[in-house]
DNA sequence: ACCTGAACACCGTTCAAGT
DNA sequence: ACCTGAACACCGTTCAAGT
């Protein structure tokens, strides 16, 4: 009962896997459901992937690679003045948000992560990739331009930005209809540019913090 | 070969589960290893827990409850002036960090999350609990005190703070020796109080952002 | 009542047999 | 070469039998 060889079977399996994993998660998705969806037998799976996890990883990697490619749009922003820079930044935010929204099934998979890794839950490789990308970008910007406050710690800044993206991804994965990306983006930028407190409060807190820091 | 009934068996099983889950994760940990560690047979597990996941959830809930209890230390800070407030805040930060560090095995478990939930990976219940706690706190503070900038969106602020904690937890879970909590805490507070850019740059970006916002 | 451990169920993975 | 599907392996879960 064998069918003619299907040169696109690997692609069909990946597409089927994306759907099954996105709906049921790695643990609940069954190989047989994936292969049925692709129109082949259970055994065929192992002609194209070493294991269930290997397929999971393949899908995750595709997604993360694409995301980092989109995020490179921030790199062309280095030389603009604030008046042009801000709309350009918001535009990049939009592009990234769109990518995440478009690839929601894969995003859901990636957020689940792999059970074998140390801290699987967070989609370890995903978060790790984002965080190092962030840190590298911040460090580079600290060297080329004088925009960052000298005592902004790149590690902590990368942690904060990555955390924001991760939480944002979480919201995307959970919501049924498209959130207002632009609004969130502006609200987030405001905090990054000026903190979350009233100017005089923020200044007082900052002074007290610096006093405390010198004192310890 | 039955042993005398052990009134603490449930406790012993939980302790064993914490260890096994923390080392191997939910998927890799085997019931038989947990029961062996507690000195009973495989079948005894199901006299005390409905399923493997039920135990997982039990452990996670204990941890999250404890964390939220520790985080309540921030609630006693409402009335202080900056000079006293800042050391008190840093002290709370320390307490929370200590709790996370002390309970690392459970934290690791919680970060993994449950495979059955929608967005299991992020330790969904954990992150969800944190985020709503954050938002509630911010909203309450916005009402009682006038510290937050009026256009700080509580949703986005909660998202940012929760993301920072989640990323911080991730670091704790992955590191072998105790990080310098105080240093990270100060660096993070600096950004929250004054943004991450030089004052004049931040102000220019903020102006441009407001112009852009009015314009759209 | 509480515990044991053999038996069962449910997939992931393999492999001998088909085309 | 590529595919099939029965067989195997590995646990999570159940349950009849012990004390």
mmCIF file of N, CA, C and O in Angstrom, chain B residues 83-127:
data_model
loop_
_atom_site.group_PDB
_atom_site.id
_atom_site.type_symbol
_atom_site.label_atom_id
_atom_site.label_comp_id
_atom_site.label_asym_id
_atom_site.label_seq_id
_atom_site.Cartn_x
_atom_site.Cartn_y
_atom_site.Cartn_z
ATOM 1 N N UNK B 83 14.247 59.128 51.015
ATOM 2 C CA UNK B 83 15.490 58.785 51.738
ATOM 3 C C UNK B 83 15.352 57.502 52.544
ATOM 4 O O UNK B 83 16.306 56.752 52.715
ATOM 5 N N UNK B 84 14.144 57.308 53.103
ATOM 6 C CA UNK B 84 13.949 56.062 53.862
ATOM 7 C C UNK B 84 13.395 54.973 52.950
ATOM 8 O O UNK B 84 13.622 53.794 53.152
ATOM 9 N N UNK B 85 12.645 55.422 51.943
ATOM 10 C CA UNK B 85 11.947 54.475 51.087
ATOM 11 C C UNK B 85 12.929 53.600 50.313
ATOM 12 O O UNK B 85 12.774 52.374 50.258
ATOM 13 N N UNK B 86 13.945 54.233 49.734
ATOM 14 C CA UNK B 86 14.851 53.482 48.861
ATOM 15 C C UNK B 86 15.555 52.337 49.585
ATOM 16 O O UNK B 86 15.525 51.198 49.097
ATOM 17 N N UNK B 87 16.167 52.586 50.758
ATOM 18 C CA UNK B 87 16.754 51.424 51.447
ATOM 19 C C UNK B 87 15.717 50.355 51.768
ATOM 20 O O UNK B 87 16.013 49.152 51.678
ATOM 21 N N UNK B 88 14.517 50.784 52.115
ATOM 22 C CA UNK B 88 13.463 49.812 52.431
ATOM 23 C C UNK B 88 13.103 48.985 51.206
ATOM 24 O O UNK B 88 12.907 47.773 51.289
ATOM 25 N N UNK B 89 13.020 49.643 50.058
ATOM 26 C CA UNK B 89 12.728 48.912 48.821
ATOM 27 C C UNK B 89 13.833 47.906 48.516
ATOM 28 O O UNK B 89 13.562 46.740 48.202
ATOM 29 N N UNK B 90 15.074 48.359 48.614
ATOM 30 C CA UNK B 90 16.181 47.442 48.337
ATOM 31 C C UNK B 90 16.152 46.263 49.300
ATOM 32 O O UNK B 90 16.487 45.138 48.928
ATOM 33 N N UNK B 91 15.758 46.541 50.538
ATOM 34 C CA UNK B 91 15.639 45.467 51.509
ATOM 35 C C UNK B 91 14.580 44.443 51.092
ATOM 36 O O UNK B 91 14.798 43.231 51.185
ATOM 37 N N UNK B 92 13.445 44.951 50.610
ATOM 38 C CA UNK B 92 12.410 44.042 50.101
ATOM 39 C C UNK B 92 12.933 43.238 48.918
ATOM 40 O O UNK B 92 12.692 42.024 48.826
ATOM 41 N N UNK B 93 13.622 43.924 48.019
ATOM 42 C CA UNK B 93 14.209 43.217 46.879
ATOM 43 C C UNK B 93 15.068 42.060 47.371
ATOM 44 O O UNK B 93 15.000 40.946 46.845
ATOM 45 N N UNK B 94 15.877 42.343 48.386
ATOM 46 C CA UNK B 94 16.745 41.304 48.942
ATOM 47 C C UNK B 94 15.932 40.128 49.461
ATOM 48 O O UNK B 94 16.276 38.971 49.209
ATOM 49 N N UNK B 95 14.879 40.447 50.190
ATOM 50 C CA UNK B 95 14.076 39.364 50.775
ATOM 51 C C UNK B 95 13.495 38.464 49.691
ATOM 52 O O UNK B 95 13.524 37.245 49.797
ATOM 53 N N UNK B 96 12.967 39.097 48.645
ATOM 54 C CA UNK B 96 12.411 38.312 47.547
ATOM 55 C C UNK B 96 13.504 37.482 46.878
ATOM 56 O O UNK B 96 13.334 36.277 46.638
ATOM 57 N N UNK B 97 14.650 38.106 46.626
ATOM 58 C CA UNK B 97 15.747 37.366 45.995
ATOM 59 C C UNK B 97 16.156 36.182 46.853
ATOM 60 O O UNK B 97 16.399 35.076 46.344
ATOM 61 N N UNK B 98 16.245 36.406 48.156
ATOM 62 C CA UNK B 98 16.635 35.325 49.063
ATOM 63 C C UNK B 98 15.649 34.167 48.985
ATOM 64 O O UNK B 98 16.036 33.012 48.921
ATOM 65 N N UNK B 99 14.369 34.525 48.995
ATOM 66 C CA UNK B 99 13.346 33.477 48.907
ATOM 67 C C UNK B 99 13.543 32.658 47.639
ATOM 68 O O UNK B 99 13.526 31.425 47.660
ATOM 69 N N UNK B 100 13.723 33.347 46.537
ATOM 70 C CA UNK B 100 13.889 32.643 45.265
ATOM 71 C C UNK B 100 15.124 31.744 45.311
ATOM 72 O O UNK B 100 15.090 30.598 44.857
ATOM 73 N N UNK B 101 16.194 32.282 45.863
ATOM 74 C CA UNK B 101 17.427 31.510 45.920
ATOM 75 C C UNK B 101 17.281 30.281 46.812
ATOM 76 O O UNK B 101 17.682 29.170 46.440
ATOM 77 N N UNK B 102 16.670 30.478 47.968
ATOM 78 C CA UNK B 102 16.465 29.371 48.907
ATOM 79 C C UNK B 102 15.614 28.259 48.294
ATOM 80 O O UNK B 102 15.807 27.089 48.562
ATOM 81 N N UNK B 103 14.624 28.653 47.517
ATOM 82 C CA UNK B 103 13.674 27.672 46.990
ATOM 83 C C UNK B 103 13.979 27.328 45.541
ATOM 84 O O UNK B 103 13.086 26.995 44.767
ATOM 85 N N UNK B 104 15.229 27.361 45.211
ATOM 86 C CA UNK B 104 15.599 27.094 43.822
ATOM 87 C C UNK B 104 15.038 25.812 43.225
ATOM 88 O O UNK B 104 14.557 25.821 42.088
ATOM 89 N N UNK B 105 15.083 24.702 43.951
ATOM 90 C CA UNK B 105 14.508 23.485 43.340
ATOM 91 C C UNK B 105 13.054 23.673 42.943
ATOM 92 O O UNK B 105 12.653 23.330 41.826
ATOM 93 N N UNK B 106 12.265 24.245 43.854
ATOM 94 C CA UNK B 106 10.853 24.471 43.527
ATOM 95 C C UNK B 106 10.728 25.495 42.399
ATOM 96 O O UNK B 106 9.889 25.346 41.504
ATOM 97 N N UNK B 107 11.575 26.499 42.424
ATOM 98 C CA UNK B 107 11.523 27.509 41.360
ATOM 99 C C UNK B 107 11.738 26.878 39.998
ATOM 100 O O UNK B 107 11.033 27.161 39.031
ATOM 101 N N UNK B 108 12.707 25.985 39.967
ATOM 102 C CA UNK B 108 13.001 25.290 38.702
ATOM 103 C C UNK B 108 11.758 24.555 38.202
ATOM 104 O O UNK B 108 11.425 24.577 37.018
ATOM 105 N N UNK B 109 11.072 23.905 39.126
ATOM 106 C CA UNK B 109 9.862 23.167 38.781
ATOM 107 C C UNK B 109 8.796 24.110 38.240
ATOM 108 O O UNK B 109 8.167 23.853 37.211
ATOM 109 N N UNK B 110 8.617 25.199 38.955
ATOM 110 C CA UNK B 110 7.563 26.139 38.589
ATOM 111 C C UNK B 110 7.842 26.776 37.223
ATOM 112 O O UNK B 110 6.933 26.964 36.416
ATOM 113 N N UNK B 111 9.102 27.052 36.959
ATOM 114 C CA UNK B 111 9.453 27.667 35.687
ATOM 115 C C UNK B 111 9.145 26.743 34.524
ATOM 116 O O UNK B 111 8.862 27.193 33.425
ATOM 117 N N UNK B 112 9.212 25.469 34.792
ATOM 118 C CA UNK B 112 8.935 24.524 33.700
ATOM 119 C C UNK B 112 7.472 24.566 33.295
ATOM 120 O O UNK B 112 7.139 24.493 32.119
ATOM 121 N N UNK B 113 6.608 24.672 34.284
ATOM 122 C CA UNK B 113 5.184 24.744 33.996
ATOM 123 C C UNK B 113 4.580 23.401 33.652
ATOM 124 O O UNK B 113 5.269 22.383 33.617
ATOM 125 N N UNK B 114 3.311 23.443 33.398
ATOM 126 C CA UNK B 114 2.577 22.223 33.099
ATOM 127 C C UNK B 114 2.319 22.089 31.609
ATOM 128 O O UNK B 114 1.900 23.036 30.957
ATOM 129 N N UNK B 115 2.517 20.915 31.057
ATOM 130 C CA UNK B 115 2.359 20.739 29.625
ATOM 131 C C UNK B 115 0.912 20.871 29.160
ATOM 132 O O UNK B 115 0.663 21.126 28.004
ATOM 133 N N UNK B 116 -0.019 20.696 30.074
ATOM 134 C CA UNK B 116 -1.413 20.701 29.627
ATOM 135 C C UNK B 116 -1.977 22.108 29.445
ATOM 136 O O UNK B 116 -2.864 22.315 28.644
ATOM 137 N N UNK B 117 -1.418 23.080 30.161
ATOM 138 C CA UNK B 117 -1.980 24.438 30.084
ATOM 139 C C UNK B 117 -1.678 25.094 28.745
ATOM 140 O O UNK B 117 -0.776 24.692 28.026
ATOM 141 N N UNK B 118 -2.446 26.103 28.469
ATOM 142 C CA UNK B 118 -2.370 26.768 27.165
ATOM 143 C C UNK B 118 -0.935 27.138 26.812
ATOM 144 O O UNK B 118 -0.402 26.732 25.794
ATOM 145 N N UNK B 119 -0.305 27.896 27.649
ATOM 146 C CA UNK B 119 1.038 28.380 27.361
ATOM 147 C C UNK B 119 1.948 27.865 28.435
ATOM 148 O O UNK B 119 2.583 28.577 29.177
ATOM 149 N N UNK B 120 1.973 26.543 28.528
ATOM 150 C CA UNK B 120 2.599 25.872 29.650
ATOM 151 C C UNK B 120 3.968 26.409 29.972
ATOM 152 O O UNK B 120 4.307 26.654 31.103
ATOM 153 N N UNK B 121 4.722 26.568 28.895
ATOM 154 C CA UNK B 121 6.143 26.802 29.056
ATOM 155 C C UNK B 121 6.524 27.785 30.115
ATOM 156 O O UNK B 121 7.437 27.571 30.884
ATOM 157 N N UNK B 122 5.879 28.877 30.161
ATOM 158 C CA UNK B 122 6.315 29.944 31.051
ATOM 159 C C UNK B 122 5.970 29.696 32.503
ATOM 160 O O UNK B 122 6.118 30.584 33.308
ATOM 161 N N UNK B 123 5.553 28.524 32.820
ATOM 162 C CA UNK B 123 5.074 28.341 34.177
ATOM 163 C C UNK B 123 3.872 29.242 34.327
ATOM 164 O O UNK B 123 3.828 30.164 35.123
ATOM 165 N N UNK B 124 2.919 28.950 33.492
ATOM 166 C CA UNK B 124 1.808 29.860 33.257
ATOM 167 C C UNK B 124 1.179 30.391 34.530
ATOM 168 O O UNK B 124 1.014 31.596 34.696
ATOM 169 N N UNK B 125 0.841 29.510 35.432
ATOM 170 C CA UNK B 125 0.168 29.965 36.648
ATOM 171 C C UNK B 125 1.081 30.889 37.444
ATOM 172 O O UNK B 125 0.630 31.873 38.017
ATOM 173 N N UNK B 126 2.354 30.584 37.444
ATOM 174 C CA UNK B 126 3.319 31.387 38.175
ATOM 175 C C UNK B 126 3.358 32.803 37.604
ATOM 176 O O UNK B 126 3.142 33.790 38.301
ATOM 177 N N UNK B 127 3.617 32.899 36.321
ATOM 178 C CA UNK B 127 3.714 34.208 35.688
ATOM 179 C C UNK B 127 2.387 34.953 35.797
ATOM 180 O O UNK B 127 2.358 36.152 36.099
#
